[in-house]
């Protein structure tokens, strides 16, 4: 519990405590021996019950407020500048966070600002750090985020890959020494907006138990793939490699609901049927239990960690410090790939064929009682984005309260809002 005492202290001021970087393979300390994280597994990688009630995500939006995206973006920039983030970096971070809110992915938007600010106050993330290319060869680059904003370093990386792919046909950029980067889909969509195919993956702190394992050893390790798709705008698959996100467990706990078999396991390794059991154990990979092919999700999660953490020389697997815990830097790894279809044929030909394929899918006959036609991955988020731009972004009551508290603590007035309903 020592770390949680430090967390409470660090939220109000920098704790100034030095830290060491654990070995990416064994947990031993590299380069300097100052501080070593406590033994893995000494505490489940979940929020404590009293913290879970305060999480500003997955709440009922009808109880919240509405704020216009430009105002929320400008306020976020001002807040980030107040804690030491240069203006151009703050603009990148704000753009990506507000994009998540606009697309209805509140768990990865401005709701995370209190956690980010706490990391800066604890001295374990450098808000002014700038990424640099530390290794480069033709269409490949490894980028050091210098323990700065994952969003800014990742935008730098995907832009490098897009620009390089214009001349080489494809490019790969890998980021290490980084932090949480928000929604994976933003970076893949940036390539799609440039007429290219984009891939984005990242590793994360361990919340998922590999098939047959008793405890969490891998992250939810998301995958995003996007491509230009004619009148559909873009195809955008953005998914975690776990069966459900941790927020679904938190919602079930608040509502007093039981859990379906296949979402999580308890501390004893058996299927969790209550949120308390799940919070004492681990999430299951996509597919759930072994008999329902959960090993496929486990393989996907591991592949993401190999490509982003292991290949990128970042921390990986069970060695990753919790994303929003102030003991030491997360040292996350991200990986990006860009393919320019115009390298294979005339520009636009690929997009036309993809549009034709998607037209065939949405025209498919549906099963009885289907709520509508077949959807294309990314369509619900794109519709949420259009709705947010027209009517404003819906922020639930807990999310709004956390931002107002943050605004007051840092002397940056929160923008005007209107109640929902």
PDB file of C-alpha atoms in Angstrom, residues 81-352:
ATOM      1  CA  UNK A  81       0.460  24.591 -21.058  1.00  0.00           C
ATOM      2  CA  UNK A  82      -0.150  25.441 -17.398  1.00  0.00           C
ATOM      3  CA  UNK A  83       1.579  22.218 -16.306  1.00  0.00           C
ATOM      4  CA  UNK A  84       4.608  22.849 -18.517  1.00  0.00           C
ATOM      5  CA  UNK A  85       3.658  21.489 -21.943  1.00  0.00           C
ATOM      6  CA  UNK A  86       4.856  23.570 -24.931  1.00  0.00           C
ATOM      7  CA  UNK A  87       2.022  24.950 -27.045  1.00  0.00           C
ATOM      8  CA  UNK A  88       2.567  22.801 -30.132  1.00  0.00           C
ATOM      9  CA  UNK A  89       2.767  19.610 -28.080  1.00  0.00           C
ATOM     10  CA  UNK A  90      -0.303  20.628 -26.079  1.00  0.00           C
ATOM     11  CA  UNK A  91      -2.210  21.167 -29.336  1.00  0.00           C
ATOM     12  CA  UNK A  92      -1.391  17.628 -30.495  1.00  0.00           C
ATOM     13  CA  UNK A  93      -2.440  16.055 -27.202  1.00  0.00           C
ATOM     14  CA  UNK A  94      -5.651  18.095 -27.053  1.00  0.00           C
ATOM     15  CA  UNK A  95      -6.560  17.216 -30.639  1.00  0.00           C
ATOM     16  CA  UNK A  96      -6.246  13.479 -29.982  1.00  0.00           C
ATOM     17  CA  UNK A  97      -8.021  13.537 -26.608  1.00  0.00           C
ATOM     18  CA  UNK A  98     -10.945  15.598 -27.875  1.00  0.00           C
ATOM     19  CA  UNK A  99     -11.142  13.399 -30.969  1.00  0.00           C
ATOM     20  CA  UNK A 100     -11.768  10.445 -28.653  1.00  0.00           C
ATOM     21  CA  UNK A 101     -14.545  12.387 -26.917  1.00  0.00           C
ATOM     22  CA  UNK A 102     -16.065  13.371 -30.265  1.00  0.00           C
ATOM     23  CA  UNK A 103     -16.056   9.743 -31.386  1.00  0.00           C
ATOM     24  CA  UNK A 104     -17.783   8.570 -28.213  1.00  0.00           C
ATOM     25  CA  UNK A 105     -14.698   6.885 -26.720  1.00  0.00           C
ATOM     26  CA  UNK A 106     -14.803   8.753 -23.421  1.00  0.00           C
ATOM     27  CA  UNK A 107     -12.478   6.305 -21.675  1.00  0.00           C
ATOM     28  CA  UNK A 108      -9.564   7.546 -23.797  1.00  0.00           C
ATOM     29  CA  UNK A 109     -10.429  11.233 -24.036  1.00  0.00           C
ATOM     30  CA  UNK A 110     -10.273  14.192 -21.684  1.00  0.00           C
ATOM     31  CA  UNK A 111     -11.482  11.957 -18.853  1.00  0.00           C
ATOM     32  CA  UNK A 112      -7.849  10.845 -18.597  1.00  0.00           C
ATOM     33  CA  UNK A 113      -6.514  14.353 -17.982  1.00  0.00           C
ATOM     34  CA  UNK A 114      -6.524  14.056 -14.163  1.00  0.00           C
ATOM     35  CA  UNK A 115      -4.374  10.927 -14.438  1.00  0.00           C
ATOM     36  CA  UNK A 116      -1.969  12.579 -16.878  1.00  0.00           C
ATOM     37  CA  UNK A 117      -1.622  15.664 -14.683  1.00  0.00           C
ATOM     38  CA  UNK A 118      -0.938  13.428 -11.673  1.00  0.00           C
ATOM     39  CA  UNK A 119       1.903  11.738 -13.572  1.00  0.00           C
ATOM     40  CA  UNK A 120       3.438  15.112 -14.377  1.00  0.00           C
ATOM     41  CA  UNK A 121       3.058  16.278 -10.775  1.00  0.00           C
ATOM     42  CA  UNK A 122       4.684  13.057  -9.577  1.00  0.00           C
ATOM     43  CA  UNK A 123       7.667  13.759 -11.807  1.00  0.00           C
ATOM     44  CA  UNK A 124       7.430  10.501 -13.758  1.00  0.00           C
ATOM     45  CA  UNK A 125       6.451  12.048 -17.110  1.00  0.00           C
ATOM     46  CA  UNK A 126       8.147  15.007 -18.789  1.00  0.00           C
ATOM     47  CA  UNK A 127       5.482  17.266 -20.345  1.00  0.00           C
ATOM     48  CA  UNK A 128       8.059  19.247 -22.328  1.00  0.00           C
ATOM     49  CA  UNK A 129       9.924  16.275 -23.828  1.00  0.00           C
ATOM     50  CA  UNK A 130      10.240  16.079 -27.594  1.00  0.00           C
ATOM     51  CA  UNK A 131      10.609  12.865 -29.582  1.00  0.00           C
ATOM     52  CA  UNK A 132      13.666  12.182 -31.693  1.00  0.00           C
ATOM     53  CA  UNK A 133      14.603   9.571 -34.257  1.00  0.00           C
ATOM     54  CA  UNK A 134      17.380   7.531 -32.650  1.00  0.00           C
ATOM     55  CA  UNK A 135      17.703   4.888 -35.390  1.00  0.00           C
ATOM     56  CA  UNK A 136      16.765   5.168 -39.063  1.00  0.00           C
ATOM     57  CA  UNK A 137      17.204   3.070 -42.177  1.00  0.00           C
ATOM     58  CA  UNK A 138      15.391   3.767 -45.464  1.00  0.00           C
ATOM     59  CA  UNK A 139      11.709   3.222 -44.589  1.00  0.00           C
ATOM     60  CA  UNK A 140      12.270   2.274 -40.947  1.00  0.00           C
ATOM     61  CA  UNK A 141      12.648   4.459 -37.879  1.00  0.00           C
ATOM     62  CA  UNK A 142      12.824   3.980 -34.138  1.00  0.00           C
ATOM     63  CA  UNK A 143      11.716   7.034 -32.202  1.00  0.00           C
ATOM     64  CA  UNK A 144      12.548   7.868 -28.594  1.00  0.00           C
ATOM     65  CA  UNK A 145       9.633   9.672 -26.934  1.00  0.00           C
ATOM     66  CA  UNK A 146      11.987  10.785 -24.137  1.00  0.00           C
ATOM     67  CA  UNK A 147       9.308   9.898 -21.575  1.00  0.00           C
ATOM     68  CA  UNK A 148       7.041  12.619 -22.929  1.00  0.00           C
ATOM     69  CA  UNK A 149       3.462  12.661 -24.157  1.00  0.00           C
ATOM     70  CA  UNK A 150       2.646   9.453 -26.011  1.00  0.00           C
ATOM     71  CA  UNK A 151       0.139  11.337 -28.163  1.00  0.00           C
ATOM     72  CA  UNK A 152       2.696  13.821 -29.478  1.00  0.00           C
ATOM     73  CA  UNK A 153       5.409  11.218 -30.045  1.00  0.00           C
ATOM     74  CA  UNK A 154       2.934   8.998 -31.867  1.00  0.00           C
ATOM     75  CA  UNK A 155       1.712  11.806 -34.100  1.00  0.00           C
ATOM     76  CA  UNK A 156       5.353  12.515 -34.912  1.00  0.00           C
ATOM     77  CA  UNK A 157       5.835   8.819 -35.724  1.00  0.00           C
ATOM     78  CA  UNK A 158       2.782   8.341 -37.940  1.00  0.00           C
ATOM     79  CA  UNK A 159       3.551  11.567 -39.809  1.00  0.00           C
ATOM     80  CA  UNK A 160       7.116  10.364 -40.380  1.00  0.00           C
ATOM     81  CA  UNK A 161       5.785   7.070 -41.744  1.00  0.00           C
ATOM     82  CA  UNK A 162       3.235   8.761 -44.018  1.00  0.00           C
ATOM     83  CA  UNK A 163       5.820  11.108 -45.473  1.00  0.00           C
ATOM     84  CA  UNK A 164       8.373   8.344 -45.971  1.00  0.00           C
ATOM     85  CA  UNK A 165       5.778   6.055 -47.588  1.00  0.00           C
ATOM     86  CA  UNK A 166       5.148   8.675 -50.274  1.00  0.00           C
ATOM     87  CA  UNK A 167       8.545   7.832 -51.736  1.00  0.00           C
ATOM     88  CA  UNK A 168       9.106   4.245 -50.598  1.00  0.00           C
ATOM     89  CA  UNK A 169       5.584   2.818 -50.845  1.00  0.00           C
ATOM     90  CA  UNK A 170       5.528   1.693 -47.222  1.00  0.00           C
ATOM     91  CA  UNK A 171       7.152   2.713 -43.956  1.00  0.00           C
ATOM     92  CA  UNK A 172       7.405   1.589 -40.348  1.00  0.00           C
ATOM     93  CA  UNK A 173       7.938   3.708 -37.244  1.00  0.00           C
ATOM     94  CA  UNK A 174       8.332   2.325 -33.732  1.00  0.00           C
ATOM     95  CA  UNK A 175       8.216   4.438 -30.564  1.00  0.00           C
ATOM     96  CA  UNK A 176       9.740   3.546 -27.202  1.00  0.00           C
ATOM     97  CA  UNK A 177      10.224   5.281 -23.841  1.00  0.00           C
ATOM     98  CA  UNK A 178       6.670   6.558 -24.201  1.00  0.00           C
ATOM     99  CA  UNK A 179       3.414   6.938 -22.292  1.00  0.00           C
ATOM    100  CA  UNK A 180      -0.294   6.334 -22.922  1.00  0.00           C
ATOM    101  CA  UNK A 181      -1.147   7.476 -26.456  1.00  0.00           C
ATOM    102  CA  UNK A 182      -4.946   7.637 -26.391  1.00  0.00           C
ATOM    103  CA  UNK A 183      -7.044   5.953 -29.073  1.00  0.00           C
ATOM    104  CA  UNK A 184      -5.139   3.724 -31.477  1.00  0.00           C
ATOM    105  CA  UNK A 185      -7.554   4.547 -34.280  1.00  0.00           C
ATOM    106  CA  UNK A 186      -6.556   8.214 -34.462  1.00  0.00           C
ATOM    107  CA  UNK A 187      -3.149   7.352 -35.893  1.00  0.00           C
ATOM    108  CA  UNK A 188      -4.440   4.765 -38.358  1.00  0.00           C
ATOM    109  CA  UNK A 189      -7.084   7.235 -39.548  1.00  0.00           C
ATOM    110  CA  UNK A 190      -4.434   9.878 -40.086  1.00  0.00           C
ATOM    111  CA  UNK A 191      -2.868   7.603 -42.697  1.00  0.00           C
ATOM    112  CA  UNK A 192      -6.279   6.914 -44.250  1.00  0.00           C
ATOM    113  CA  UNK A 193      -6.889  10.644 -44.556  1.00  0.00           C
ATOM    114  CA  UNK A 194      -3.654  10.799 -46.554  1.00  0.00           C
ATOM    115  CA  UNK A 195      -5.004   8.136 -48.925  1.00  0.00           C
ATOM    116  CA  UNK A 196      -2.970   5.339 -47.359  1.00  0.00           C
ATOM    117  CA  UNK A 197      -3.522   2.262 -45.210  1.00  0.00           C
ATOM    118  CA  UNK A 198      -2.517   2.789 -41.593  1.00  0.00           C
ATOM    119  CA  UNK A 199      -1.748   0.346 -38.784  1.00  0.00           C
ATOM    120  CA  UNK A 200      -1.334   1.337 -35.136  1.00  0.00           C
ATOM    121  CA  UNK A 201      -0.643  -0.872 -32.114  1.00  0.00           C
ATOM    122  CA  UNK A 202       0.552  -0.305 -28.564  1.00  0.00           C
ATOM    123  CA  UNK A 203       1.305  -2.374 -25.514  1.00  0.00           C
ATOM    124  CA  UNK A 204      -0.157  -1.519 -22.120  1.00  0.00           C
ATOM    125  CA  UNK A 205       0.023  -2.420 -18.450  1.00  0.00           C
ATOM    126  CA  UNK A 206      -0.947  -6.012 -17.611  1.00  0.00           C
ATOM    127  CA  UNK A 207      -4.675  -6.573 -17.164  1.00  0.00           C
ATOM    128  CA  UNK A 208      -5.139  -9.743 -19.237  1.00  0.00           C
ATOM    129  CA  UNK A 209      -4.298 -13.330 -18.298  1.00  0.00           C
ATOM    130  CA  UNK A 210      -2.872 -15.395 -21.166  1.00  0.00           C
ATOM    131  CA  UNK A 211      -4.771 -18.603 -21.844  1.00  0.00           C
ATOM    132  CA  UNK A 212      -4.098 -21.039 -18.950  1.00  0.00           C
ATOM    133  CA  UNK A 213      -2.297 -18.370 -16.874  1.00  0.00           C
ATOM    134  CA  UNK A 214      -3.502 -17.576 -13.357  1.00  0.00           C
ATOM    135  CA  UNK A 215      -2.803 -13.841 -13.382  1.00  0.00           C
ATOM    136  CA  UNK A 216      -2.561 -10.819 -15.667  1.00  0.00           C
ATOM    137  CA  UNK A 217       0.661 -10.729 -17.676  1.00  0.00           C
ATOM    138  CA  UNK A 218      -0.326  -8.791 -20.822  1.00  0.00           C
ATOM    139  CA  UNK A 219      -2.150  -5.562 -21.586  1.00  0.00           C
ATOM    140  CA  UNK A 220      -5.380  -5.043 -23.488  1.00  0.00           C
ATOM    141  CA  UNK A 221      -2.931  -4.192 -26.306  1.00  0.00           C
ATOM    142  CA  UNK A 222      -5.150  -2.566 -28.958  1.00  0.00           C
ATOM    143  CA  UNK A 223      -4.933  -2.897 -32.725  1.00  0.00           C
ATOM    144  CA  UNK A 224      -6.130  -0.280 -35.219  1.00  0.00           C
ATOM    145  CA  UNK A 225      -6.230  -0.560 -39.016  1.00  0.00           C
ATOM    146  CA  UNK A 226      -7.709   2.113 -41.263  1.00  0.00           C
ATOM    147  CA  UNK A 227      -8.034   2.635 -45.004  1.00  0.00           C
ATOM    148  CA  UNK A 228      -9.721   5.192 -47.298  1.00  0.00           C
ATOM    149  CA  UNK A 229     -13.120   3.854 -48.368  1.00  0.00           C
ATOM    150  CA  UNK A 230     -14.843   6.193 -50.815  1.00  0.00           C
ATOM    151  CA  UNK A 231     -18.303   7.323 -49.750  1.00  0.00           C
ATOM    152  CA  UNK A 232     -17.883   5.422 -46.471  1.00  0.00           C
ATOM    153  CA  UNK A 233     -15.093   7.822 -45.527  1.00  0.00           C
ATOM    154  CA  UNK A 234     -12.808   5.220 -44.004  1.00  0.00           C
ATOM    155  CA  UNK A 235     -12.726   1.673 -42.789  1.00  0.00           C
ATOM    156  CA  UNK A 236     -11.392   1.818 -39.218  1.00  0.00           C
ATOM    157  CA  UNK A 237     -11.000  -1.223 -37.013  1.00  0.00           C
ATOM    158  CA  UNK A 238      -9.967  -0.117 -33.511  1.00  0.00           C
ATOM    159  CA  UNK A 239     -10.147  -2.902 -30.945  1.00  0.00           C
ATOM    160  CA  UNK A 240      -8.626  -4.194 -27.758  1.00  0.00           C
ATOM    161  CA  UNK A 241      -7.324  -7.747 -27.700  1.00  0.00           C
ATOM    162  CA  UNK A 242      -9.238  -8.529 -24.490  1.00  0.00           C
ATOM    163  CA  UNK A 243     -12.845  -9.722 -24.442  1.00  0.00           C
ATOM    164  CA  UNK A 244     -14.021  -6.549 -22.708  1.00  0.00           C
ATOM    165  CA  UNK A 245     -12.348  -3.386 -21.417  1.00  0.00           C
ATOM    166  CA  UNK A 246     -11.864  -2.974 -17.688  1.00  0.00           C
ATOM    167  CA  UNK A 247     -14.572  -0.286 -17.693  1.00  0.00           C
ATOM    168  CA  UNK A 248     -17.243  -2.902 -18.374  1.00  0.00           C
ATOM    169  CA  UNK A 249     -16.330  -4.621 -15.114  1.00  0.00           C
ATOM    170  CA  UNK A 250     -16.542  -1.300 -13.259  1.00  0.00           C
ATOM    171  CA  UNK A 251     -19.995  -0.563 -14.685  1.00  0.00           C
ATOM    172  CA  UNK A 252     -21.277  -3.998 -13.681  1.00  0.00           C
ATOM    173  CA  UNK A 253     -20.002  -3.410 -10.135  1.00  0.00           C
ATOM    174  CA  UNK A 254     -21.768  -0.063  -9.836  1.00  0.00           C
ATOM    175  CA  UNK A 255     -24.998  -1.593 -11.124  1.00  0.00           C
ATOM    176  CA  UNK A 256     -24.775  -4.731  -8.995  1.00  0.00           C
ATOM    177  CA  UNK A 257     -24.789  -6.958 -12.074  1.00  0.00           C
ATOM    178  CA  UNK A 258     -23.260 -10.396 -12.562  1.00  0.00           C
ATOM    179  CA  UNK A 259     -20.729 -11.111 -15.316  1.00  0.00           C
ATOM    180  CA  UNK A 260     -21.077 -13.448 -18.280  1.00  0.00           C
ATOM    181  CA  UNK A 261     -18.687 -16.382 -18.252  1.00  0.00           C
ATOM    182  CA  UNK A 262     -15.725 -15.577 -20.478  1.00  0.00           C
ATOM    183  CA  UNK A 263     -15.090 -11.969 -19.487  1.00  0.00           C
ATOM    184  CA  UNK A 264     -12.634 -12.580 -16.665  1.00  0.00           C
ATOM    185  CA  UNK A 265     -11.220 -15.047 -14.172  1.00  0.00           C
ATOM    186  CA  UNK A 266     -11.032 -14.773 -10.406  1.00  0.00           C
ATOM    187  CA  UNK A 267      -7.964 -15.084  -8.211  1.00  0.00           C
ATOM    188  CA  UNK A 268      -8.454 -18.856  -8.204  1.00  0.00           C
ATOM    189  CA  UNK A 269      -8.342 -19.003 -12.010  1.00  0.00           C
ATOM    190  CA  UNK A 270     -11.980 -20.002 -12.377  1.00  0.00           C
ATOM    191  CA  UNK A 271     -14.438 -17.971 -14.489  1.00  0.00           C
ATOM    192  CA  UNK A 272     -15.467 -14.827 -12.634  1.00  0.00           C
ATOM    193  CA  UNK A 273     -19.212 -14.314 -12.308  1.00  0.00           C
ATOM    194  CA  UNK A 274     -19.114 -11.175 -10.140  1.00  0.00           C
ATOM    195  CA  UNK A 275     -17.180  -7.919 -10.547  1.00  0.00           C
ATOM    196  CA  UNK A 276     -15.422  -8.499  -7.216  1.00  0.00           C
ATOM    197  CA  UNK A 277     -14.112 -11.849  -8.429  1.00  0.00           C
ATOM    198  CA  UNK A 278     -12.922 -10.270 -11.670  1.00  0.00           C
ATOM    199  CA  UNK A 279     -11.192  -7.402  -9.891  1.00  0.00           C
ATOM    200  CA  UNK A 280      -9.287  -9.907  -7.782  1.00  0.00           C
ATOM    201  CA  UNK A 281      -8.216 -11.744 -10.934  1.00  0.00           C
ATOM    202  CA  UNK A 282      -7.734 -10.718 -14.550  1.00  0.00           C
ATOM    203  CA  UNK A 283      -9.505 -10.011 -17.820  1.00  0.00           C
ATOM    204  CA  UNK A 284      -9.586 -12.767 -20.420  1.00  0.00           C
ATOM    205  CA  UNK A 285      -8.227 -12.335 -23.937  1.00  0.00           C
ATOM    206  CA  UNK A 286     -10.548 -11.851 -26.908  1.00  0.00           C
ATOM    207  CA  UNK A 287     -12.531 -15.068 -27.257  1.00  0.00           C
ATOM    208  CA  UNK A 288     -12.696 -15.726 -23.532  1.00  0.00           C
ATOM    209  CA  UNK A 289     -11.911 -19.169 -22.172  1.00  0.00           C
ATOM    210  CA  UNK A 290      -9.740 -21.740 -23.913  1.00  0.00           C
ATOM    211  CA  UNK A 291     -12.759 -23.762 -25.074  1.00  0.00           C
ATOM    212  CA  UNK A 292     -14.177 -20.667 -26.813  1.00  0.00           C
ATOM    213  CA  UNK A 293     -10.898 -19.913 -28.602  1.00  0.00           C
ATOM    214  CA  UNK A 294      -9.526 -17.346 -26.165  1.00  0.00           C
ATOM    215  CA  UNK A 295      -6.066 -18.451 -27.243  1.00  0.00           C
ATOM    216  CA  UNK A 296      -6.609 -16.454 -30.445  1.00  0.00           C
ATOM    217  CA  UNK A 297      -7.001 -13.224 -28.499  1.00  0.00           C
ATOM    218  CA  UNK A 298      -4.029 -14.186 -26.365  1.00  0.00           C
ATOM    219  CA  UNK A 299      -1.967 -14.662 -29.513  1.00  0.00           C
ATOM    220  CA  UNK A 300      -3.060 -11.274 -30.855  1.00  0.00           C
ATOM    221  CA  UNK A 301      -2.208  -9.543 -27.577  1.00  0.00           C
ATOM    222  CA  UNK A 302       1.198 -11.193 -27.479  1.00  0.00           C
ATOM    223  CA  UNK A 303       1.846 -10.273 -31.122  1.00  0.00           C
ATOM    224  CA  UNK A 304       1.111  -6.619 -30.339  1.00  0.00           C
ATOM    225  CA  UNK A 305       3.549  -6.685 -27.429  1.00  0.00           C
ATOM    226  CA  UNK A 306       6.210  -8.304 -29.619  1.00  0.00           C
ATOM    227  CA  UNK A 307       5.829  -5.654 -32.320  1.00  0.00           C
ATOM    228  CA  UNK A 308       5.575  -2.629 -30.039  1.00  0.00           C
ATOM    229  CA  UNK A 309       7.358  -3.553 -26.815  1.00  0.00           C
ATOM    230  CA  UNK A 310       9.936  -6.204 -27.660  1.00  0.00           C
ATOM    231  CA  UNK A 311      10.844  -4.949 -31.141  1.00  0.00           C
ATOM    232  CA  UNK A 312      10.749  -1.333 -29.984  1.00  0.00           C
ATOM    233  CA  UNK A 313      13.082  -1.930 -27.006  1.00  0.00           C
ATOM    234  CA  UNK A 314      10.373  -0.731 -24.626  1.00  0.00           C
ATOM    235  CA  UNK A 315       9.165  -2.365 -21.430  1.00  0.00           C
ATOM    236  CA  UNK A 316       6.866  -5.302 -22.144  1.00  0.00           C
ATOM    237  CA  UNK A 317       4.447  -7.803 -20.639  1.00  0.00           C
ATOM    238  CA  UNK A 318       4.274  -8.083 -16.845  1.00  0.00           C
ATOM    239  CA  UNK A 319       7.189  -5.659 -16.389  1.00  0.00           C
ATOM    240  CA  UNK A 320       5.133  -2.606 -17.401  1.00  0.00           C
ATOM    241  CA  UNK A 321       4.265  -0.210 -14.589  1.00  0.00           C
ATOM    242  CA  UNK A 322       0.571   0.705 -14.470  1.00  0.00           C
ATOM    243  CA  UNK A 323      -0.205   3.420 -17.018  1.00  0.00           C
ATOM    244  CA  UNK A 324      -1.508   5.848 -14.424  1.00  0.00           C
ATOM    245  CA  UNK A 325       0.602   4.893 -11.410  1.00  0.00           C
ATOM    246  CA  UNK A 326       3.366   7.270 -10.299  1.00  0.00           C
ATOM    247  CA  UNK A 327       5.989   4.782  -9.157  1.00  0.00           C
ATOM    248  CA  UNK A 328       8.065   5.025 -12.342  1.00  0.00           C
ATOM    249  CA  UNK A 329       7.739   5.796 -16.065  1.00  0.00           C
ATOM    250  CA  UNK A 330       5.623   3.398 -18.129  1.00  0.00           C
ATOM    251  CA  UNK A 331       8.163   3.122 -20.989  1.00  0.00           C
ATOM    252  CA  UNK A 332       5.464   1.943 -23.387  1.00  0.00           C
ATOM    253  CA  UNK A 333       6.065   0.924 -26.980  1.00  0.00           C
ATOM    254  CA  UNK A 334       3.939   1.836 -30.014  1.00  0.00           C
ATOM    255  CA  UNK A 335       4.289   0.684 -33.611  1.00  0.00           C
ATOM    256  CA  UNK A 336       2.967   2.200 -36.835  1.00  0.00           C
ATOM    257  CA  UNK A 337       2.932   0.949 -40.409  1.00  0.00           C
ATOM    258  CA  UNK A 338       1.802   2.829 -43.495  1.00  0.00           C
ATOM    259  CA  UNK A 339       1.199   1.419 -46.986  1.00  0.00           C
ATOM    260  CA  UNK A 340       0.599   3.649 -49.997  1.00  0.00           C
ATOM    261  CA  UNK A 341      -1.740   1.790 -52.390  1.00  0.00           C
ATOM    262  CA  UNK A 342      -0.580   4.109 -55.171  1.00  0.00           C
ATOM    263  CA  UNK A 343       2.737   2.255 -55.094  1.00  0.00           C
ATOM    264  CA  UNK A 344       0.934  -0.734 -56.637  1.00  0.00           C
ATOM    265  CA  UNK A 345      -1.406   0.934 -59.139  1.00  0.00           C
ATOM    266  CA  UNK A 346      -3.104   4.146 -60.167  1.00  0.00           C
ATOM    267  CA  UNK A 347      -4.114   6.402 -57.259  1.00  0.00           C
ATOM    268  CA  UNK A 348      -7.712   5.820 -56.198  1.00  0.00           C
ATOM    269  CA  UNK A 349      -8.075   2.317 -57.619  1.00  0.00           C
ATOM    270  CA  UNK A 350      -7.706   0.610 -54.242  1.00  0.00           C
ATOM    271  CA  UNK A 351     -10.210   2.966 -52.631  1.00  0.00           C
ATOM    272  CA  UNK A 352     -12.780   2.265 -55.352  1.00  0.00           C
TER     273      UNK A 352
END
